[in-house]
């Protein structure tokens, strides 16, 4: 099977947020047929939908995969479960959230999976980190690039780059000291 390029959104707002991002990336990298090729910076964002919860840390990853879109979705759900994701409140707090944003240039409309992610063009917390690693990728069905959408949604959004970075080679923190506010 040929390799596809997919983009994953990551989010966390409970516990040791940086550790959750790192563990999720390590577990994805450990899966057969999944190889992380690019990582965005980490951003802090206010919650959307359900507001009575801590701020989120968000990032995006580009992966190359030989897995089908549905297989990849199941891998993401398995990693969420391994990291104790609990689904109690829609858009509520979570240890980790992994979303399949794009899979090559495909449009997928299935009961369990919609790609491109149906709300990605409304969410600065997805678009800003994604534009960092894939600015020229056209979001299928929209005719516009990720960078165009990020600019379109930037006004009024609070997406703040954190001082923390993820190192692609080791998937470990590439900064000596992470301020406590980023690890809440």
Coordinates of C-alpha atoms in Angstrom, one line a residue:
X1 CA 0.0 0.0 0.0
X2 CA 1.2 3.5 -0.8
X3 CA 1.8 6.0 2.0
X4 CA -0.8 8.7 2.6
X5 CA -0.2 12.0 4.3
X6 CA -2.6 12.8 7.1
X7 CA -2.9 15.6 9.7
X8 CA -3.8 15.0 13.3
X9 CA -5.0 17.6 15.8
X10 CA -4.0 17.1 19.4
X11 CA -5.6 18.8 22.5
X12 CA -5.4 18.4 26.2
X13 CA -6.6 20.4 29.3
X14 CA -6.3 18.0 32.2
X15 CA -3.4 16.9 34.4
X16 CA 0.1 17.1 33.1
X17 CA -0.8 18.6 29.7
X18 CA 2.6 18.5 28.1
X19 CA 3.1 14.9 29.2
X20 CA -0.2 13.9 27.6
X21 CA 0.8 15.4 24.3
X22 CA 4.2 13.7 24.4
X23 CA 2.7 10.3 25.4
X24 CA 0.1 10.5 22.6
X25 CA 2.7 11.2 20.0
X26 CA 5.0 8.4 21.3
X27 CA 2.1 6.0 21.2
X28 CA 1.2 7.0 17.6
X29 CA 4.8 6.7 16.5
X30 CA 4.8 3.1 18.0
X31 CA 1.9 2.0 15.8
X32 CA 2.7 0.0 12.7
X33 CA 2.1 2.0 9.5
X34 CA 2.2 5.4 11.3
X35 CA 5.2 7.7 11.1
X36 CA 5.2 11.3 12.4
X37 CA 7.0 13.6 9.9
X38 CA 6.3 17.1 11.2
X39 CA 5.1 18.7 14.5
X40 CA 3.7 22.2 15.0
X41 CA 4.5 24.4 18.0
X42 CA 2.2 24.0 21.0
X43 CA -0.4 26.6 21.6
X44 CA -2.6 27.5 24.6
X45 CA -6.2 28.3 23.8
X46 CA -9.4 29.0 25.7
X47 CA -12.1 26.2 25.7
X48 CA -14.8 26.3 23.0
X49 CA -18.4 25.1 23.6
X50 CA -18.2 24.1 27.2
X51 CA -16.5 27.1 28.9
X52 CA -16.3 26.0 32.5
X53 CA -12.9 24.1 32.2
X54 CA -9.2 24.8 32.1
X55 CA -7.5 26.2 29.0
X56 CA -6.2 23.7 26.3
X57 CA -2.8 23.0 24.9
X58 CA -3.1 22.3 21.1
X59 CA -0.8 21.1 18.4
X60 CA -0.9 19.4 15.0
X61 CA 1.1 16.6 13.5
X62 CA 1.7 15.5 10.0
X63 CA 2.0 11.7 9.6
X64 CA 2.7 9.4 6.8
X65 CA 0.7 6.2 7.0
X66 CA -0.1 3.0 5.2
X67 CA -3.2 2.6 7.3
X68 CA -6.7 3.3 5.9
X69 CA -8.6 6.4 7.2
X70 CA -10.8 4.1 9.3
X71 CA -7.8 2.2 10.7
X72 CA -6.2 5.5 11.6
X73 CA -9.3 6.7 13.3
X74 CA -9.3 3.5 15.4
X75 CA -5.7 4.0 16.3
X76 CA -6.5 7.6 17.5
X77 CA -9.4 6.3 19.6
X78 CA -7.2 3.5 21.1
X79 CA -4.5 6.1 22.1
X80 CA -7.2 8.3 23.7
X81 CA -8.4 5.4 25.7
X82 CA -4.9 4.4 26.7
X83 CA -4.4 7.9 28.1
X84 CA -7.7 7.7 30.0
X85 CA -9.9 9.9 27.9
X86 CA -13.3 10.1 29.4
X87 CA -16.3 11.4 27.4
X88 CA -18.8 12.9 29.8
X89 CA -19.5 16.4 28.5
X90 CA -19.6 17.4 24.8
X91 CA -16.5 19.6 24.3
X92 CA -15.7 19.0 28.0
X93 CA -12.3 18.5 29.7
X94 CA -10.1 15.7 28.5
X95 CA -6.6 14.2 29.1
X96 CA -6.2 14.0 25.3
X97 CA -8.2 14.6 22.2
X98 CA -6.9 13.3 18.8
X99 CA -8.7 14.3 15.7
X100 CA -8.1 13.1 12.1
X101 CA -8.2 16.5 10.3
X102 CA -7.1 15.6 6.8
X103 CA -6.2 12.4 4.9
X104 CA -4.5 13.2 1.6
X105 CA -6.9 15.2 -0.5
X106 CA -9.8 12.9 0.3
X107 CA -13.3 13.8 1.3
X108 CA -14.8 11.0 3.5
X109 CA -18.4 11.0 4.6
X110 CA -19.1 7.9 6.7
X111 CA -21.1 7.4 9.9
X112 CA -18.0 7.1 12.1
X113 CA -15.6 9.3 10.2
X114 CA -15.9 12.7 8.3
X115 CA -12.8 14.1 6.7
X116 CA -11.9 16.9 6.4
X117 CA -12.8 17.3 10.1
X118 CA -16.3 19.0 9.9
X119 CA -15.4 21.9 12.2
X120 CA -11.8 22.5 11.5
X121 CA -12.3 25.6 9.3
X122 CA -14.1 27.2 12.3
X123 CA -11.4 26.6 14.8
X124 CA -8.3 28.8 15.2
X125 CA -6.9 26.3 17.7
X126 CA -6.7 23.8 14.8
X127 CA -5.9 26.1 11.9
X128 CA -3.0 28.1 13.5
X129 CA -0.9 25.1 14.4
X130 CA -1.8 23.3 11.2
X131 CA -0.8 26.4 9.1
X132 CA 2.6 26.2 10.7
X133 CA 3.3 22.8 9.2
X134 CA 1.0 22.7 6.2
X135 CA 0.2 26.3 5.0
X136 CA -0.2 25.4 1.3
X137 CA -2.4 22.3 1.8
X138 CA -5.8 22.9 0.3
X139 CA -8.6 21.8 2.5
X140 CA -10.7 19.5 0.3
X141 CA -14.1 20.8 -0.6
X142 CA -13.2 24.4 0.3
X143 CA -10.8 25.4 -2.5
X144 CA -8.7 27.3 0.1
X145 CA -5.4 26.6 1.8
X146 CA -4.9 26.0 5.5
X147 CA -3.0 29.4 5.7
X148 CA -6.0 31.2 4.1
X149 CA -8.4 29.7 6.6
X150 CA -6.1 30.4 9.5
X151 CA -5.9 34.1 8.5
X152 CA -9.7 34.2 7.9
X153 CA -10.3 32.9 11.5
X154 CA -7.5 34.7 13.3
X155 CA -9.4 37.9 14.3
X156 CA -10.8 37.7 17.8
X157 CA -9.2 34.3 18.6
X158 CA -6.8 33.8 21.4
X159 CA -4.3 31.2 20.3
X160 CA -1.1 31.8 22.2
X161 CA 2.2 30.0 21.3
X162 CA 3.6 28.3 24.4
X163 CA 7.3 28.3 25.2
X164 CA 7.3 24.5 24.9
X165 CA 8.3 22.6 21.8
X166 CA 8.1 19.0 20.9
X167 CA 11.2 17.4 19.4
X168 CA 10.4 15.1 16.4
X169 CA 13.5 12.9 16.8
X170 CA 13.1 12.0 20.5
X171 CA 9.5 13.2 21.1
X172 CA 10.7 14.8 24.3
X173 CA 10.7 18.4 25.5
X174 CA 13.2 20.5 23.7
X175 CA 13.2 23.2 26.3
X176 CA 15.1 23.0 29.6
X177 CA 12.4 24.2 31.9
X178 CA 8.7 24.3 31.2
X179 CA 6.8 27.0 33.2
X180 CA 4.3 25.5 35.6
X181 CA 1.4 27.3 33.9
X182 CA 2.0 25.2 30.8
X183 CA 2.0 21.9 32.8
X184 CA -1.3 22.4 34.5

